[in-house]
């Protein structure tokens, strides 16, 4: 709020934290996040649909790592398969 008031000259009187929608620029997220979004956007009309496809029809609203990996496999997403000569750190791998 303070930044919006000081630098954006917005009137923030009465503004609650829940009233703010946080956004980021496309250069800020990691490259893998951008690649995943590109994959989803090129195949779905609604960005919520891939989540539902991964979680399942009777899903619990939470995706585990196993569900995520299996879901990407079912979608035939190969963006994160390790390419020959490519190395990924433990933190970058989802296998």
mmCIF file of N, CA and C in Angstrom:
data_model
loop_
_atom_site.group_PDB
_atom_site.id
_atom_site.type_symbol
_atom_site.label_atom_id
_atom_site.label_comp_id
_atom_site.label_asym_id
_atom_site.label_seq_id
_atom_site.Cartn_x
_atom_site.Cartn_y
_atom_site.Cartn_z
ATOM 1 N N UNK A 1 0.825 -1.193 0.000
ATOM 2 C CA UNK A 1 0.000 0.000 0.000
ATOM 3 C C UNK A 1 0.859 1.243 0.000
ATOM 4 N N UNK A 2 1.916 1.172 0.797
ATOM 5 C CA UNK A 2 2.776 2.345 0.895
ATOM 6 C C UNK A 2 3.423 2.675 -0.446
ATOM 7 N N UNK A 3 3.865 1.633 -1.173
ATOM 8 C CA UNK A 3 4.477 1.847 -2.485
ATOM 9 C C UNK A 3 3.463 2.394 -3.486
ATOM 10 N N UNK A 4 2.245 1.865 -3.457
ATOM 11 C CA UNK A 4 1.206 2.344 -4.373
ATOM 12 C C UNK A 4 0.887 3.802 -4.103
ATOM 13 N N UNK A 5 0.890 4.170 -2.850
ATOM 14 C CA UNK A 5 0.617 5.555 -2.486
ATOM 15 C C UNK A 5 1.782 6.467 -2.836
ATOM 16 N N UNK A 6 2.999 6.063 -2.470
ATOM 17 C CA UNK A 6 4.170 6.913 -2.649
ATOM 18 C C UNK A 6 4.586 7.055 -4.107
ATOM 19 N N UNK A 7 4.576 5.945 -4.848
ATOM 20 C CA UNK A 7 5.121 5.971 -6.210
ATOM 21 C C UNK A 7 4.054 5.941 -7.298
ATOM 22 N N UNK A 8 2.898 5.395 -6.984
ATOM 23 C CA UNK A 8 1.830 5.335 -7.979
ATOM 24 C C UNK A 8 0.787 6.405 -7.766
ATOM 25 N N UNK A 9 0.889 7.123 -6.636
ATOM 26 C CA UNK A 9 -0.036 8.203 -6.290
ATOM 27 C C UNK A 9 -1.485 7.724 -6.247
ATOM 28 N N UNK A 10 -1.663 6.451 -5.794
ATOM 29 C CA UNK A 10 -2.995 5.896 -5.658
ATOM 30 C C UNK A 10 -3.575 6.278 -4.307
ATOM 31 N N UNK A 11 -4.883 6.466 -4.272
ATOM 32 C CA UNK A 11 -5.585 6.703 -3.017
ATOM 33 C C UNK A 11 -5.810 5.347 -2.363
ATOM 34 N N UNK A 12 -5.112 5.064 -1.267
ATOM 35 C CA UNK A 12 -5.182 3.756 -0.628
ATOM 36 C C UNK A 12 -5.952 3.786 0.686
ATOM 37 N N UNK A 13 -6.604 4.901 0.983
ATOM 38 C CA UNK A 13 -7.394 4.986 2.210
ATOM 39 C C UNK A 13 -8.497 3.941 2.183
ATOM 40 N N UNK A 14 -8.560 3.126 3.216
ATOM 41 C CA UNK A 14 -9.584 2.091 3.330
ATOM 42 C C UNK A 14 -9.284 0.837 2.524
ATOM 43 N N UNK A 15 -8.152 0.802 1.844
ATOM 44 C CA UNK A 15 -7.781 -0.362 1.041
ATOM 45 C C UNK A 15 -7.258 -1.469 1.943
ATOM 46 N N UNK A 16 -7.813 -2.661 1.805
ATOM 47 C CA UNK A 16 -7.385 -3.823 2.577
ATOM 48 C C UNK A 16 -6.437 -4.666 1.728
ATOM 49 N N UNK A 17 -5.613 -5.502 2.391
ATOM 50 C CA UNK A 17 -4.669 -6.355 1.658
ATOM 51 C C UNK A 17 -5.384 -7.247 0.643
ATOM 52 N N UNK A 18 -6.557 -7.746 0.978
ATOM 53 C CA UNK A 18 -7.309 -8.617 0.079
ATOM 54 C C UNK A 18 -7.863 -7.903 -1.144
ATOM 55 N N UNK A 19 -7.847 -6.564 -1.125
ATOM 56 C CA UNK A 19 -8.349 -5.783 -2.255
ATOM 57 C C UNK A 19 -7.326 -5.661 -3.382
ATOM 58 N N UNK A 20 -6.115 -6.092 -3.127
ATOM 59 C CA UNK A 20 -5.029 -5.921 -4.098
ATOM 60 C C UNK A 20 -4.808 -7.216 -4.853
ATOM 61 N N UNK A 21 -4.715 -7.135 -6.197
ATOM 62 C CA UNK A 21 -4.345 -8.274 -7.020
ATOM 63 C C UNK A 21 -2.881 -8.106 -7.389
ATOM 64 N N UNK A 22 -2.073 -9.108 -7.039
ATOM 65 C CA UNK A 22 -0.638 -9.027 -7.289
ATOM 66 C C UNK A 22 -0.319 -9.621 -8.644
ATOM 67 N N UNK A 23 0.502 -8.925 -9.409
ATOM 68 C CA UNK A 23 0.897 -9.359 -10.744
ATOM 69 C C UNK A 23 2.404 -9.324 -10.851
ATOM 70 N N UNK A 24 2.919 -9.986 -11.852
ATOM 71 C CA UNK A 24 4.349 -9.979 -12.096
ATOM 72 C C UNK A 24 4.585 -9.807 -13.586
ATOM 73 N N UNK A 25 5.761 -9.382 -13.949
ATOM 74 C CA UNK A 25 6.128 -9.271 -15.352
ATOM 75 C C UNK A 25 6.575 -10.624 -15.884
ATOM 76 N N UNK A 26 6.508 -10.819 -17.195
ATOM 77 C CA UNK A 26 6.864 -12.106 -17.784
ATOM 78 C C UNK A 26 8.343 -12.426 -17.707
ATOM 79 N N UNK A 27 9.169 -11.446 -17.365
ATOM 80 C CA UNK A 27 10.600 -11.728 -17.250
ATOM 81 C C UNK A 27 10.986 -12.143 -15.839
ATOM 82 N N UNK A 28 10.073 -12.102 -14.903
ATOM 83 C CA UNK A 28 10.385 -12.402 -13.511
ATOM 84 C C UNK A 28 10.277 -13.881 -13.134
ATOM 85 N N UNK A 29 9.284 -14.624 -13.630
ATOM 86 C CA UNK A 29 9.202 -16.039 -13.242
ATOM 87 C C UNK A 29 10.329 -16.844 -13.897
ATOM 88 N N UNK A 30 10.667 -18.000 -13.313
ATOM 89 C CA UNK A 30 11.671 -18.874 -13.934
ATOM 90 C C UNK A 30 11.223 -19.321 -15.335
ATOM 91 N N UNK A 31 12.180 -19.642 -16.177
ATOM 92 C CA UNK A 31 11.902 -20.048 -17.556
ATOM 93 C C UNK A 31 10.962 -21.249 -17.610
ATOM 94 N N UNK A 32 11.099 -22.197 -16.688
ATOM 95 C CA UNK A 32 10.225 -23.376 -16.679
ATOM 96 C C UNK A 32 8.764 -22.994 -16.456
ATOM 97 N N UNK A 33 8.516 -21.983 -15.646
ATOM 98 C CA UNK A 33 7.143 -21.531 -15.401
ATOM 99 C C UNK A 33 6.560 -20.949 -16.689
ATOM 100 N N UNK A 34 7.343 -20.138 -17.374
ATOM 101 C CA UNK A 34 6.896 -19.569 -18.648
ATOM 102 C C UNK A 34 6.631 -20.682 -19.659
ATOM 103 N N UNK A 35 7.527 -21.677 -19.732
ATOM 104 C CA UNK A 35 7.340 -22.798 -20.657
ATOM 105 C C UNK A 35 6.068 -23.575 -20.348
ATOM 106 N N UNK A 36 5.793 -23.791 -19.063
ATOM 107 C CA UNK A 36 4.578 -24.508 -18.673
ATOM 108 C C UNK A 36 3.335 -23.709 -19.070
ATOM 109 N N UNK A 37 3.355 -22.408 -18.815
ATOM 110 C CA UNK A 37 2.223 -21.561 -19.204
ATOM 111 C C UNK A 37 2.021 -21.582 -20.711
ATOM 112 N N UNK A 38 3.111 -21.503 -21.471
ATOM 113 C CA UNK A 38 2.989 -21.564 -22.932
ATOM 114 C C UNK A 38 2.359 -22.883 -23.372
ATOM 115 N N UNK A 39 2.763 -23.967 -22.732
ATOM 116 C CA UNK A 39 2.192 -25.280 -23.049
ATOM 117 C C UNK A 39 0.693 -25.282 -22.777
ATOM 118 N N UNK A 40 0.293 -24.815 -21.593
ATOM 119 C CA UNK A 40 -1.126 -24.809 -21.230
ATOM 120 C C UNK A 40 -1.933 -23.878 -22.129
ATOM 121 N N UNK A 41 -1.441 -22.672 -22.347
ATOM 122 C CA UNK A 41 -2.184 -21.672 -23.117
ATOM 123 C C UNK A 41 -2.374 -22.124 -24.562
ATOM 124 N N UNK A 42 -1.400 -22.867 -25.095
ATOM 125 C CA UNK A 42 -1.517 -23.318 -26.480
ATOM 126 C C UNK A 42 -2.513 -24.470 -26.638
ATOM 127 N N UNK A 43 -2.921 -25.080 -25.543
ATOM 128 C CA UNK A 43 -3.800 -26.237 -25.622
ATOM 129 C C UNK A 43 -5.165 -26.064 -24.948
ATOM 130 N N UNK A 44 -5.298 -25.059 -24.127
ATOM 131 C CA UNK A 44 -6.529 -24.875 -23.355
ATOM 132 C C UNK A 44 -7.085 -23.473 -23.552
ATOM 133 N N UNK A 45 -8.415 -23.377 -23.519
ATOM 134 C CA UNK A 45 -9.073 -22.069 -23.582
ATOM 135 C C UNK A 45 -9.135 -21.410 -22.216
ATOM 136 N N UNK A 46 -9.046 -22.226 -21.159
ATOM 137 C CA UNK A 46 -9.194 -21.746 -19.787
ATOM 138 C C UNK A 46 -7.998 -22.267 -18.998
ATOM 139 N N UNK A 47 -7.276 -21.393 -18.332
ATOM 140 C CA UNK A 47 -6.058 -21.797 -17.624
ATOM 141 C C UNK A 47 -6.359 -22.674 -16.410
ATOM 142 N N UNK A 48 -7.606 -22.722 -15.961
ATOM 143 C CA UNK A 48 -7.974 -23.592 -14.843
ATOM 144 C C UNK A 48 -8.152 -25.045 -15.288
ATOM 145 N N UNK A 49 -8.433 -25.262 -16.570
ATOM 146 C CA UNK A 49 -8.711 -26.609 -17.060
ATOM 147 C C UNK A 49 -7.531 -27.568 -16.905
ATOM 148 N N UNK A 50 -6.270 -27.151 -17.197
ATOM 149 C CA UNK A 50 -5.173 -28.102 -16.987
ATOM 150 C C UNK A 50 -5.061 -28.547 -15.523
ATOM 151 N N UNK A 51 -5.324 -27.625 -14.595
ATOM 152 C CA UNK A 51 -5.307 -28.000 -13.174
ATOM 153 C C UNK A 51 -6.345 -29.080 -12.911
ATOM 154 N N UNK A 52 -7.546 -28.882 -13.434
ATOM 155 C CA UNK A 52 -8.608 -29.874 -13.228
ATOM 156 C C UNK A 52 -8.262 -31.193 -13.899
ATOM 157 N N UNK A 53 -7.636 -31.137 -15.071
ATOM 158 C CA UNK A 53 -7.232 -32.367 -15.754
ATOM 159 C C UNK A 53 -6.176 -33.125 -14.946
ATOM 160 N N UNK A 54 -5.276 -32.406 -14.333
ATOM 161 C CA UNK A 54 -4.233 -33.051 -13.526
ATOM 162 C C UNK A 54 -4.815 -33.582 -12.217
ATOM 163 N N UNK A 55 -5.660 -32.796 -11.573
ATOM 164 C CA UNK A 55 -6.226 -33.191 -10.278
ATOM 165 C C UNK A 55 -7.259 -34.294 -10.418
ATOM 166 N N UNK A 56 -7.904 -34.368 -11.563
ATOM 167 C CA UNK A 56 -8.895 -35.411 -11.800
ATOM 168 C C UNK A 56 -10.308 -34.923 -11.541
ATOM 169 N N UNK A 57 -11.260 -35.639 -12.096
ATOM 170 C CA UNK A 57 -12.676 -35.265 -11.982
ATOM 171 C C UNK A 57 -13.111 -35.182 -10.530
ATOM 172 N N UNK A 58 -12.718 -36.151 -9.735
ATOM 173 C CA UNK A 58 -13.078 -36.166 -8.318
ATOM 174 C C UNK A 58 -11.909 -35.711 -7.454
ATOM 175 N N UNK A 59 -11.103 -34.805 -7.987
ATOM 176 C CA UNK A 59 -9.902 -34.352 -7.284
ATOM 177 C C UNK A 59 -10.218 -33.620 -5.993
ATOM 178 N N UNK A 60 -9.177 -33.467 -5.189
ATOM 179 C CA UNK A 60 -9.344 -32.820 -3.888
ATOM 180 C C UNK A 60 -8.943 -31.345 -3.905
ATOM 181 N N UNK A 61 -8.620 -30.793 -5.084
ATOM 182 C CA UNK A 61 -8.245 -29.388 -5.177
ATOM 183 C C UNK A 61 -6.776 -29.133 -4.902
ATOM 184 N N UNK A 62 -6.014 -30.207 -4.712
ATOM 185 C CA UNK A 62 -4.581 -30.104 -4.438
ATOM 186 C C UNK A 62 -3.868 -31.062 -5.392
ATOM 187 N N UNK A 63 -2.752 -30.608 -5.963
ATOM 188 C CA UNK A 63 -1.982 -31.467 -6.861
ATOM 189 C C UNK A 63 -0.681 -31.853 -6.176
ATOM 190 N N UNK A 64 -0.451 -33.148 -6.059
ATOM 191 C CA UNK A 64 0.820 -33.627 -5.518
ATOM 192 C C UNK A 64 1.852 -33.636 -6.645
ATOM 193 N N UNK A 65 3.110 -33.779 -6.286
ATOM 194 C CA UNK A 65 4.156 -33.854 -7.303
ATOM 195 C C UNK A 65 3.903 -35.029 -8.232
ATOM 196 N N UNK A 66 3.515 -36.166 -7.682
ATOM 197 C CA UNK A 66 3.243 -37.354 -8.513
ATOM 198 C C UNK A 66 2.101 -37.077 -9.476
ATOM 199 N N UNK A 67 1.019 -36.452 -9.007
ATOM 200 C CA UNK A 67 -0.105 -36.110 -9.884
ATOM 201 C C UNK A 67 0.348 -35.139 -10.982
ATOM 202 N N UNK A 68 1.195 -34.191 -10.612
ATOM 203 C CA UNK A 68 1.690 -33.197 -11.562
ATOM 204 C C UNK A 68 2.498 -33.880 -12.668
ATOM 205 N N UNK A 69 3.444 -34.726 -12.278
ATOM 206 C CA UNK A 69 4.285 -35.425 -13.256
ATOM 207 C C UNK A 69 3.433 -36.340 -14.127
ATOM 208 N N UNK A 70 2.553 -37.122 -13.514
ATOM 209 C CA UNK A 70 1.679 -38.014 -14.280
ATOM 210 C C UNK A 70 0.753 -37.215 -15.200
ATOM 211 N N UNK A 71 0.247 -36.100 -14.711
ATOM 212 C CA UNK A 71 -0.639 -35.257 -15.516
ATOM 213 C C UNK A 71 0.072 -34.704 -16.737
ATOM 214 N N UNK A 72 1.312 -34.239 -16.557
ATOM 215 C CA UNK A 72 2.069 -33.735 -17.705
ATOM 216 C C UNK A 72 2.357 -34.855 -18.694
ATOM 217 N N UNK A 73 2.650 -36.045 -18.182
ATOM 218 C CA UNK A 73 2.858 -37.204 -19.069
ATOM 219 C C UNK A 73 1.583 -37.511 -19.860
ATOM 220 N N UNK A 74 0.438 -37.503 -19.191
ATOM 221 C CA UNK A 74 -0.840 -37.768 -19.856
ATOM 222 C C UNK A 74 -1.157 -36.714 -20.919
ATOM 223 N N UNK A 75 -0.700 -35.489 -20.685
ATOM 224 C CA UNK A 75 -0.914 -34.393 -21.640
ATOM 225 C C UNK A 75 0.116 -34.421 -22.771
ATOM 226 N N UNK A 76 1.039 -35.363 -22.687
ATOM 227 C CA UNK A 76 2.126 -35.484 -23.664
ATOM 228 C C UNK A 76 3.031 -34.247 -23.654
ATOM 229 N N UNK A 77 3.229 -33.689 -22.470
ATOM 230 C CA UNK A 77 4.123 -32.547 -22.303
ATOM 231 C C UNK A 77 5.552 -33.062 -22.156
ATOM 232 N N UNK A 78 6.400 -32.695 -23.096
ATOM 233 C CA UNK A 78 7.797 -33.146 -23.060
ATOM 234 C C UNK A 78 8.764 -31.992 -22.807
ATOM 235 N N UNK A 79 8.245 -30.835 -22.472
ATOM 236 C CA UNK A 79 9.092 -29.656 -22.258
ATOM 237 C C UNK A 79 10.124 -29.838 -21.162
ATOM 238 N N UNK A 80 9.846 -30.730 -20.210
ATOM 239 C CA UNK A 80 10.732 -30.854 -19.053
ATOM 240 C C UNK A 80 11.522 -32.151 -19.051
ATOM 241 N N UNK A 81 11.404 -32.915 -20.119
ATOM 242 C CA UNK A 81 12.214 -34.123 -20.238
ATOM 243 C C UNK A 81 13.657 -33.686 -20.475
ATOM 244 N N UNK A 82 14.569 -34.321 -19.795
ATOM 245 C CA UNK A 82 15.973 -33.948 -19.926
ATOM 246 C C UNK A 82 16.477 -34.315 -21.317
ATOM 247 N N UNK A 83 17.034 -33.330 -21.996
ATOM 248 C CA UNK A 83 17.584 -33.525 -23.327
ATOM 249 C C UNK A 83 19.018 -34.026 -23.222
ATOM 250 N N UNK A 84 19.480 -34.678 -24.253
ATOM 251 C CA UNK A 84 20.844 -35.185 -24.290
ATOM 252 C C UNK A 84 21.817 -34.016 -24.096
ATOM 253 N N UNK A 85 22.728 -34.173 -23.147
ATOM 254 C CA UNK A 85 23.722 -33.144 -22.869
ATOM 255 C C UNK A 85 23.236 -32.059 -21.915
ATOM 256 N N UNK A 86 21.956 -32.073 -21.584
ATOM 257 C CA UNK A 86 21.396 -31.068 -20.682
ATOM 258 C C UNK A 86 21.486 -31.585 -19.251
ATOM 259 N N UNK A 87 21.856 -30.720 -18.350
ATOM 260 C CA UNK A 87 21.875 -31.095 -16.938
ATOM 261 C C UNK A 87 20.941 -30.176 -16.171
ATOM 262 N N UNK A 88 20.249 -30.761 -15.235
ATOM 263 C CA UNK A 88 19.354 -29.988 -14.372
ATOM 264 C C UNK A 88 19.747 -30.283 -12.936
ATOM 265 N N UNK A 89 19.665 -29.277 -12.114
ATOM 266 C CA UNK A 89 19.967 -29.465 -10.707
ATOM 267 C C UNK A 89 18.847 -30.269 -10.057
ATOM 268 N N UNK A 90 19.092 -30.756 -8.875
ATOM 269 C CA UNK A 90 18.065 -31.502 -8.138
ATOM 270 C C UNK A 90 16.802 -30.662 -7.983
ATOM 271 N N UNK A 91 16.977 -29.362 -7.748
ATOM 272 C CA UNK A 91 15.839 -28.474 -7.560
ATOM 273 C C UNK A 91 15.047 -28.277 -8.842
ATOM 274 N N UNK A 92 15.715 -28.413 -9.992
ATOM 275 C CA UNK A 92 15.048 -28.200 -11.274
ATOM 276 C C UNK A 92 14.329 -29.447 -11.778
ATOM 277 N N UNK A 93 14.697 -30.623 -11.299
ATOM 278 C CA UNK A 93 14.111 -31.866 -11.774
ATOM 279 C C UNK A 93 12.754 -32.102 -11.115
ATOM 280 N N UNK A 94 11.858 -32.719 -11.868
ATOM 281 C CA UNK A 94 10.551 -33.077 -11.300
ATOM 282 C C UNK A 94 10.301 -34.570 -11.410
ATOM 283 N N UNK A 95 11.374 -35.359 -11.529
ATOM 284 C CA UNK A 95 11.193 -36.804 -11.663
ATOM 285 C C UNK A 95 11.277 -37.513 -10.332
#
